[in-house]
Each structure stands twice: as structure tokens, then as C-alpha cells.
Amino acid sequence: MESFEELLEVSTRIHGHICAGQVIGVRMAMAGLERIGIAEPKGRDRKKLYVLVEIDRCATDAIQSVTGCSLGKRSMRWLDFGIMAATFVNLETKQAVRITALEESRERSKHYCPEIENKYQQQLAAYRVMPLEELFSFQEVTVQLADCDMPGRPLRRVRCEQCGDWVQDCREVSDQGRTICRACAGARYYQPIEQQEG
Ligand SMILES: [Zn+2]
Ligand SMILES: [Zn+2]
């Protein structure tokens, strides 16, 4: 795998700016891959790797950049927990590690770069050099992944009996004997604007 500096450069380019989240995300992903025995995430190991992220913030872009996993490839899942954590799974060995960014690291960054006055810049610099155990907590975990959440062709495509939209990957729901989409089941996040006549 490339060095930390090289990976940070790439993720910063993709993300659009350098930020603490890029440093945290790159270090988290590198540590995660190492712990599940993945050496070439974009090469020979690419089909063995699966990542679940628990937040949709800066670090998630860095994790995507380092691991090569993405929503579009279905090798990354986003769980909207609002926690700066991610779980790295080796699909072959079933090894998985959940890594959480420690809130205390914000405070600890003062000890590493006391000469930097700006708090944000201080964190940015400190997160590069802080030992992993001061940045993260690590949990060995097991993860049950459903077949319909895995990469590859959709296992199923069905048509919503209410709105007619096609639903892939077993996301349909059963409602009083009918098969409908999640939107029709009450999770619709948009409201169609009625076309008023003249
Ligand atoms: Zn950012
Ligand atoms: Zn529907």
C-alpha cells in the first residue's frame, strides 16, 4: 500500500480540501486494513474488502479513497448513526474491526503541537503524529452481512404495486398482502407537486 502522505494527498484531492477528517480517515482506514489483513485494497484484495461507515462527514471520503470501497460498488454501506466510526471487514476470513475516533484526541492534540495557536491547525498537525491508540479505540467484532447487501447483480427486482417503481435488492416491503416500495410504505422523503390545471 502507498504511504500515509501519498494516501492523504489523494484523499485531499478527491475530497476537495485538507482537513482533520482527511487525516483521521486516512489513518483509520490504514489501521483498519492492517488489522484485517488487507494489503492491497485496490489490487488483489479488492473483492475481499467491505466497509461500513457510521457517519457522512469528511472522514468518510478519506476512507473511500484509501479502501477503494464505495456506495456505487456496494462495498461500502453508510449507517446513519452520526458516530465517527467505521468497521472494516475481510469477507474471506470474516475478520472485522470497528474503529472509533476518540473524542479525547481533540484535547490531547494540545500536547503534540503546543506551538500552534490555532486550535484547528493544531488538531490537523497533531492527528498526523499521534499514536493510533490515542486517536482511536479498536473493537474486534463480527458482522452479519445479508446476501442482498453484497456487491454483484441484484438478487431481486420487483415492482411496487402502488406507484409502479421498480425496487431492487430486497428493499420492498409487504403491506397487507401487497408488495410496495419503502416510499409508499410511509418513508417518502419528497412530496410530488400537483400539476394544477389552468
Ligand atoms: Zn473535509
Ligand atoms: Zn411505491
PDB file of C-alpha atoms and ligand atoms in Angstrom:
ATOM      1  CA  MET A   1       0.000   0.000   0.000  1.00  0.00           C
ATOM      2  CA  GLU A   2       1.095   3.595  -0.511  1.00  0.00           C
ATOM      3  CA  SER A   3       2.473   5.701   2.341  1.00  0.00           C
ATOM      4  CA  PHE A   4       0.329   7.821   4.633  1.00  0.00           C
ATOM      5  CA  GLU A   5       1.465  11.016   2.892  1.00  0.00           C
ATOM      6  CA  GLU A   6       0.637   9.658  -0.549  1.00  0.00           C
ATOM      7  CA  LEU A   7      -2.790   8.446   0.558  1.00  0.00           C
ATOM      8  CA  LEU A   8      -3.517  11.759   2.271  1.00  0.00           C
ATOM      9  CA  GLU A   9      -2.614  13.647  -0.873  1.00  0.00           C
ATOM     10  CA  VAL A  10      -5.010  11.594  -2.979  1.00  0.00           C
ATOM     11  CA  SER A  11      -7.874  11.801  -0.488  1.00  0.00           C
ATOM     12  CA  THR A  12      -7.378  15.568  -0.115  1.00  0.00           C
ATOM     13  CA  ARG A  13      -7.618  15.946  -3.869  1.00  0.00           C
ATOM     14  CA  ILE A  14     -10.785  13.854  -4.108  1.00  0.00           C
ATOM     15  CA  HIS A  15     -12.402  15.476  -1.060  1.00  0.00           C
ATOM     16  CA  GLY A  16     -11.523  18.996  -2.189  1.00  0.00           C
ATOM     17  CA  HIS A  17      -9.667  20.253   0.875  1.00  0.00           C
ATOM     18  CA  ILE A  18      -7.263  19.183   3.578  1.00  0.00           C
ATOM     19  CA  CYS A  19      -8.971  18.833   6.937  1.00  0.00           C
ATOM     20  CA  ALA A  20      -8.749  16.917  10.195  1.00  0.00           C
ATOM     21  CA  GLY A  21     -11.274  14.476   8.770  1.00  0.00           C
ATOM     22  CA  GLN A  22      -8.888  13.537   5.950  1.00  0.00           C
ATOM     23  CA  VAL A  23      -6.055  12.847   8.381  1.00  0.00           C
ATOM     24  CA  ILE A  24      -8.346  10.868  10.701  1.00  0.00           C
ATOM     25  CA  GLY A  25      -9.980   8.989   7.837  1.00  0.00           C
ATOM     26  CA  VAL A  26      -6.716   8.009   6.147  1.00  0.00           C
ATOM     27  CA  ARG A  27      -5.176   6.821   9.397  1.00  0.00           C
ATOM     28  CA  MET A  28      -8.344   4.971  10.398  1.00  0.00           C
ATOM     29  CA  ALA A  29      -8.566   3.195   7.054  1.00  0.00           C
ATOM     30  CA  MET A  30      -4.884   2.244   7.047  1.00  0.00           C
ATOM     31  CA  ALA A  31      -5.169   0.864  10.586  1.00  0.00           C
ATOM     32  CA  GLY A  32      -8.377  -0.985   9.729  1.00  0.00           C
ATOM     33  CA  LEU A  33      -6.936  -2.638   6.646  1.00  0.00           C
ATOM     34  CA  GLU A  34      -3.848  -3.712   8.510  1.00  0.00           C
ATOM     35  CA  ARG A  35      -5.872  -5.309  11.285  1.00  0.00           C
ATOM     36  CA  ILE A  36      -7.971  -7.410   8.936  1.00  0.00           C
ATOM     37  CA  GLY A  37      -5.006  -8.468   6.839  1.00  0.00           C
ATOM     38  CA  ILE A  38      -5.713  -6.470   3.679  1.00  0.00           C
ATOM     39  CA  ALA A  39      -2.529  -5.307   1.965  1.00  0.00           C
ATOM     40  CA  GLU A  40      -3.757  -4.340  -1.498  1.00  0.00           C
ATOM     41  CA  PRO A  41      -7.272  -2.913  -1.167  1.00  0.00           C
ATOM     42  CA  LYS A  42      -7.356  -1.699  -4.763  1.00  0.00           C
ATOM     43  CA  GLY A  43      -5.430  -4.656  -6.162  1.00  0.00           C
ATOM     44  CA  ARG A  44      -5.601  -8.339  -5.417  1.00  0.00           C
ATOM     45  CA  ASP A  45      -7.580  -7.885  -2.165  1.00  0.00           C
ATOM     46  CA  ARG A  46     -10.292  -5.656  -3.596  1.00  0.00           C
ATOM     47  CA  LYS A  47     -13.033  -8.289  -3.576  1.00  0.00           C
ATOM     48  CA  LYS A  48     -12.306  -9.321  -0.008  1.00  0.00           C
ATOM     49  CA  LEU A  49     -12.997  -5.946   1.497  1.00  0.00           C
ATOM     50  CA  TYR A  50     -16.197  -4.375   2.825  1.00  0.00           C
ATOM     51  CA  VAL A  51     -16.546  -1.218   4.905  1.00  0.00           C
ATOM     52  CA  LEU A  52     -19.432   0.086   6.986  1.00  0.00           C
ATOM     53  CA  VAL A  53     -19.253   3.760   7.894  1.00  0.00           C
ATOM     54  CA  GLU A  54     -21.353   5.334  10.638  1.00  0.00           C
ATOM     55  CA  ILE A  55     -21.159   8.980   9.623  1.00  0.00           C
ATOM     56  CA  ASP A  56     -21.451  11.052   6.470  1.00  0.00           C
ATOM     57  CA  ARG A  57     -18.689  13.550   7.120  1.00  0.00           C
ATOM     58  CA  CYS A  58     -15.201  14.389   5.827  1.00  0.00           C
ATOM     59  CA  ALA A  59     -13.507  11.217   7.066  1.00  0.00           C
ATOM     60  CA  THR A  60     -15.879   9.053   5.030  1.00  0.00           C
ATOM     61  CA  ASP A  61     -14.373  10.416   1.803  1.00  0.00           C
ATOM     62  CA  ALA A  62     -10.895   9.548   3.065  1.00  0.00           C
ATOM     63  CA  ILE A  63     -11.998   6.021   3.947  1.00  0.00           C
ATOM     64  CA  GLN A  64     -13.449   5.620   0.477  1.00  0.00           C
ATOM     65  CA  SER A  65     -10.277   6.960  -1.097  1.00  0.00           C
ATOM     66  CA  VAL A  66      -7.920   4.668   0.823  1.00  0.00           C
ATOM     67  CA  THR A  67     -10.007   1.489   0.652  1.00  0.00           C
ATOM     68  CA  GLY A  68     -11.422   1.902  -2.848  1.00  0.00           C
ATOM     69  CA  CYS A  69     -14.773   0.851  -1.383  1.00  0.00           C
ATOM     70  CA  SER A  70     -17.789   2.888  -2.401  1.00  0.00           C
ATOM     71  CA  LEU A  71     -21.567   3.021  -2.269  1.00  0.00           C
ATOM     72  CA  GLY A  72     -21.713   2.550  -6.013  1.00  0.00           C
ATOM     73  CA  LYS A  73     -19.683  -0.637  -5.845  1.00  0.00           C
ATOM     74  CA  ARG A  74     -21.758  -1.806  -2.886  1.00  0.00           C
ATOM     75  CA  SER A  75     -18.561  -2.458  -0.991  1.00  0.00           C
ATOM     76  CA  MET A  76     -19.367   0.401   1.407  1.00  0.00           C
ATOM     77  CA  ARG A  77     -22.501   0.838   3.472  1.00  0.00           C
ATOM     78  CA  TRP A  78     -23.482   4.018   5.233  1.00  0.00           C
ATOM     79  CA  LEU A  79     -25.333   3.621   8.512  1.00  0.00           C
ATOM     80  CA  ASP A  80     -26.696   6.951   9.652  1.00  0.00           C
ATOM     81  CA  PHE A  81     -25.577   6.734  13.297  1.00  0.00           C
ATOM     82  CA  GLY A  82     -23.738  10.053  13.470  1.00  0.00           C
ATOM     83  CA  ILE A  83     -20.732   8.352  15.084  1.00  0.00           C
ATOM     84  CA  MET A  84     -17.195   8.873  13.819  1.00  0.00           C
ATOM     85  CA  ALA A  85     -16.609   5.162  13.433  1.00  0.00           C
ATOM     86  CA  ALA A  86     -16.186   2.578  10.708  1.00  0.00           C
ATOM     87  CA  THR A  87     -15.991  -1.196  10.553  1.00  0.00           C
ATOM     88  CA  PHE A  88     -13.579  -2.895   8.164  1.00  0.00           C
ATOM     89  CA  VAL A  89     -14.486  -6.427   7.136  1.00  0.00           C
ATOM     90  CA  ASN A  90     -12.375  -9.088   5.447  1.00  0.00           C
ATOM     91  CA  LEU A  91     -15.022 -11.102   3.594  1.00  0.00           C
ATOM     92  CA  GLU A  92     -12.679 -14.034   3.123  1.00  0.00           C
ATOM     93  CA  THR A  93     -11.503 -14.538   6.705  1.00  0.00           C
ATOM     94  CA  LYS A  94     -14.583 -12.875   8.325  1.00  0.00           C
ATOM     95  CA  GLN A  95     -12.213 -10.808  10.447  1.00  0.00           C
ATOM     96  CA  ALA A  96     -13.692  -7.419  11.273  1.00  0.00           C
ATOM     97  CA  VAL A  97     -12.582  -4.449  13.312  1.00  0.00           C
ATOM     98  CA  ARG A  98     -14.684  -1.476  14.366  1.00  0.00           C
ATOM     99  CA  ILE A  99     -12.638   1.674  14.851  1.00  0.00           C
ATOM    100  CA  THR A 100     -13.994   4.730  16.640  1.00  0.00           C
ATOM    101  CA  ALA A 101     -12.332   8.134  16.685  1.00  0.00           C
ATOM    102  CA  LEU A 102     -11.794   9.201  20.290  1.00  0.00           C
ATOM    103  CA  GLU A 103     -13.310  12.476  21.372  1.00  0.00           C
ATOM    104  CA  GLU A 104     -10.371  12.931  23.793  1.00  0.00           C
ATOM    105  CA  SER A 105      -7.951  13.286  20.892  1.00  0.00           C
ATOM    106  CA  ARG A 106      -9.156  16.866  20.374  1.00  0.00           C
ATOM    107  CA  GLU A 107      -7.914  17.786  23.810  1.00  0.00           C
ATOM    108  CA  ARG A 108      -4.751  15.703  23.521  1.00  0.00           C
ATOM    109  CA  SER A 109      -3.686  17.488  20.362  1.00  0.00           C
ATOM    110  CA  LYS A 110      -2.527  20.372  22.594  1.00  0.00           C
ATOM    111  CA  HIS A 111       0.306  18.210  23.935  1.00  0.00           C
ATOM    112  CA  TYR A 112       1.638  17.455  20.484  1.00  0.00           C
ATOM    113  CA  CYS A 113       1.770  20.834  18.836  1.00  0.00           C
ATOM    114  CA  PRO A 114       1.641  23.453  21.630  1.00  0.00           C
ATOM    115  CA  GLU A 115       3.425  25.960  19.398  1.00  0.00           C
ATOM    116  CA  ILE A 116       0.452  26.119  17.029  1.00  0.00           C
ATOM    117  CA  GLU A 117      -2.105  28.588  18.352  1.00  0.00           C
ATOM    118  CA  ASN A 118      -4.970  27.954  16.021  1.00  0.00           C
ATOM    119  CA  LYS A 119      -6.937  25.066  17.509  1.00  0.00           C
ATOM    120  CA  TYR A 120      -7.945  23.686  14.159  1.00  0.00           C
ATOM    121  CA  GLN A 121      -4.419  23.781  12.756  1.00  0.00           C
ATOM    122  CA  GLN A 122      -3.171  22.234  15.970  1.00  0.00           C
ATOM    123  CA  GLN A 123      -5.508  19.286  15.594  1.00  0.00           C
ATOM    124  CA  LEU A 124      -4.614  18.879  11.947  1.00  0.00           C
ATOM    125  CA  ALA A 125      -0.904  18.682  12.780  1.00  0.00           C
ATOM    126  CA  ALA A 126      -1.320  16.547  15.899  1.00  0.00           C
ATOM    127  CA  TYR A 127      -3.539  13.935  14.249  1.00  0.00           C
ATOM    128  CA  ARG A 128      -0.732  13.183  11.794  1.00  0.00           C
ATOM    129  CA  VAL A 129       1.667  12.130  14.531  1.00  0.00           C
ATOM    130  CA  MET A 130      -0.461  10.966  17.449  1.00  0.00           C
ATOM    131  CA  PRO A 131      -0.136   7.255  18.276  1.00  0.00           C
ATOM    132  CA  LEU A 132      -3.082   5.257  16.953  1.00  0.00           C
ATOM    133  CA  GLU A 133      -4.248   4.298  20.433  1.00  0.00           C
ATOM    134  CA  GLU A 134      -4.661   7.964  21.352  1.00  0.00           C
ATOM    135  CA  LEU A 135      -6.698   8.613  18.234  1.00  0.00           C
ATOM    136  CA  PHE A 136      -8.876   5.531  18.090  1.00  0.00           C
ATOM    137  CA  SER A 137     -10.435   2.713  20.012  1.00  0.00           C
ATOM    138  CA  PHE A 138     -10.449  -0.711  18.364  1.00  0.00           C
ATOM    139  CA  GLN A 139     -13.057  -3.429  18.771  1.00  0.00           C
ATOM    140  CA  GLU A 140     -12.868  -6.923  17.312  1.00  0.00           C
ATOM    141  CA  VAL A 141     -16.379  -7.591  16.011  1.00  0.00           C
ATOM    142  CA  THR A 142     -18.383  -9.920  13.824  1.00  0.00           C
ATOM    143  CA  VAL A 143     -20.693  -8.527  11.171  1.00  0.00           C
ATOM    144  CA  GLN A 144     -23.616 -10.338   9.588  1.00  0.00           C
ATOM    145  CA  LEU A 145     -23.911  -9.138   6.021  1.00  0.00           C
ATOM    146  CA  ALA A 146     -27.076 -10.036   4.132  1.00  0.00           C
ATOM    147  CA  ASP A 147     -26.732 -11.549   0.670  1.00  0.00           C
ATOM    148  CA  CYS A 148     -28.816  -8.720  -0.773  1.00  0.00           C
ATOM    149  CA  ASP A 149     -26.308  -6.171   0.585  1.00  0.00           C
ATOM    150  CA  MET A 150     -23.336  -7.661  -1.240  1.00  0.00           C
ATOM    151  CA  PRO A 151     -21.715  -6.496  -4.477  1.00  0.00           C
ATOM    152  CA  GLY A 152     -22.803  -8.151  -7.695  1.00  0.00           C
ATOM    153  CA  ARG A 153     -26.033  -8.361  -9.616  1.00  0.00           C
ATOM    154  CA  PRO A 154     -29.291  -7.616  -7.786  1.00  0.00           C
ATOM    155  CA  LEU A 155     -30.776 -10.773  -6.321  1.00  0.00           C
ATOM    156  CA  ARG A 156     -34.277  -9.491  -6.904  1.00  0.00           C
ATOM    157  CA  ARG A 157     -36.186  -6.799  -8.753  1.00  0.00           C
ATOM    158  CA  VAL A 158     -39.867  -6.338  -8.009  1.00  0.00           C
ATOM    159  CA  ARG A 159     -42.418  -3.718  -8.953  1.00  0.00           C
ATOM    160  CA  CYS A 160     -44.201  -1.624  -6.351  1.00  0.00           C
ATOM    161  CA  GLU A 161     -47.891  -2.425  -6.579  1.00  0.00           C
ATOM    162  CA  GLN A 162     -48.788   1.112  -5.574  1.00  0.00           C
ATOM    163  CA  CYS A 163     -46.560   3.526  -7.545  1.00  0.00           C
ATOM    164  CA  GLY A 164     -45.061   1.219 -10.169  1.00  0.00           C
ATOM    165  CA  ASP A 165     -41.411   1.968  -9.352  1.00  0.00           C
ATOM    166  CA  TRP A 166     -39.024  -0.970  -9.593  1.00  0.00           C
ATOM    167  CA  VAL A 167     -37.333  -1.960  -6.344  1.00  0.00           C
ATOM    168  CA  GLN A 168     -34.010  -3.822  -6.317  1.00  0.00           C
ATOM    169  CA  ASP A 169     -32.019  -5.682  -3.717  1.00  0.00           C
ATOM    170  CA  CYS A 170     -34.872  -6.849  -1.490  1.00  0.00           C
ATOM    171  CA  ARG A 171     -35.802  -3.343  -0.307  1.00  0.00           C
ATOM    172  CA  GLU A 172     -39.512  -3.873  -0.973  1.00  0.00           C
ATOM    173  CA  VAL A 173     -41.933  -4.229   1.918  1.00  0.00           C
ATOM    174  CA  SER A 174     -45.026  -6.302   2.327  1.00  0.00           C
ATOM    175  CA  ASP A 175     -48.167  -4.399   3.256  1.00  0.00           C
ATOM    176  CA  GLN A 176     -51.435  -6.264   3.738  1.00  0.00           C
ATOM    177  CA  GLY A 177     -50.531  -8.809   1.122  1.00  0.00           C
ATOM    178  CA  ARG A 178     -49.224  -6.265  -1.376  1.00  0.00           C
ATOM    179  CA  THR A 179     -45.597  -5.682  -2.307  1.00  0.00           C
ATOM    180  CA  ILE A 180     -44.789  -1.977  -2.166  1.00  0.00           C
ATOM    181  CA  CYS A 181     -41.725   0.281  -2.103  1.00  0.00           C
ATOM    182  CA  ARG A 182     -40.480   1.972   1.042  1.00  0.00           C
ATOM    183  CA  ALA A 183     -41.732   5.360  -0.107  1.00  0.00           C
ATOM    184  CA  CYS A 184     -45.258   4.048  -0.471  1.00  0.00           C
ATOM    185  CA  ALA A 185     -44.884   2.322   2.898  1.00  0.00           C
ATOM    186  CA  GLY A 186     -44.500   5.722   4.562  1.00  0.00           C
ATOM    187  CA  ALA A 187     -40.817   6.588   4.205  1.00  0.00           C
ATOM    188  CA  ARG A 188     -41.312   9.020   1.304  1.00  0.00           C
ATOM    189  CA  TYR A 189     -38.959  11.973   1.763  1.00  0.00           C
ATOM    190  CA  TYR A 190     -40.395  14.091  -1.064  1.00  0.00           C
ATOM    191  CA  GLN A 191     -43.803  15.474  -1.873  1.00  0.00           C
ATOM    192  CA  PRO A 192     -44.846  15.490  -5.524  1.00  0.00           C
ATOM    193  CA  ILE A 193     -46.066  18.914  -6.625  1.00  0.00           C
ATOM    194  CA  GLU A 194     -49.554  18.619  -8.013  1.00  0.00           C
ATOM    195  CA  GLN A 195     -49.928  19.920 -11.547  1.00  0.00           C
ATOM    196  CA  GLN A 196     -52.736  22.479 -11.291  1.00  0.00           C
ATOM    197  CA  GLU A 197     -54.953  22.841 -14.311  1.00  0.00           C
ATOM    198  CA  GLY A 198     -55.323  26.285 -15.908  1.00  0.00           C
TER     199      GLY A 198
HETATM  200 ZN    ZN B   1     -13.182  17.993   4.987  1.00  0.00          ZN
HETATM  201 ZN    ZN B   2     -44.185   2.644  -4.454  1.00  0.00          ZN
END
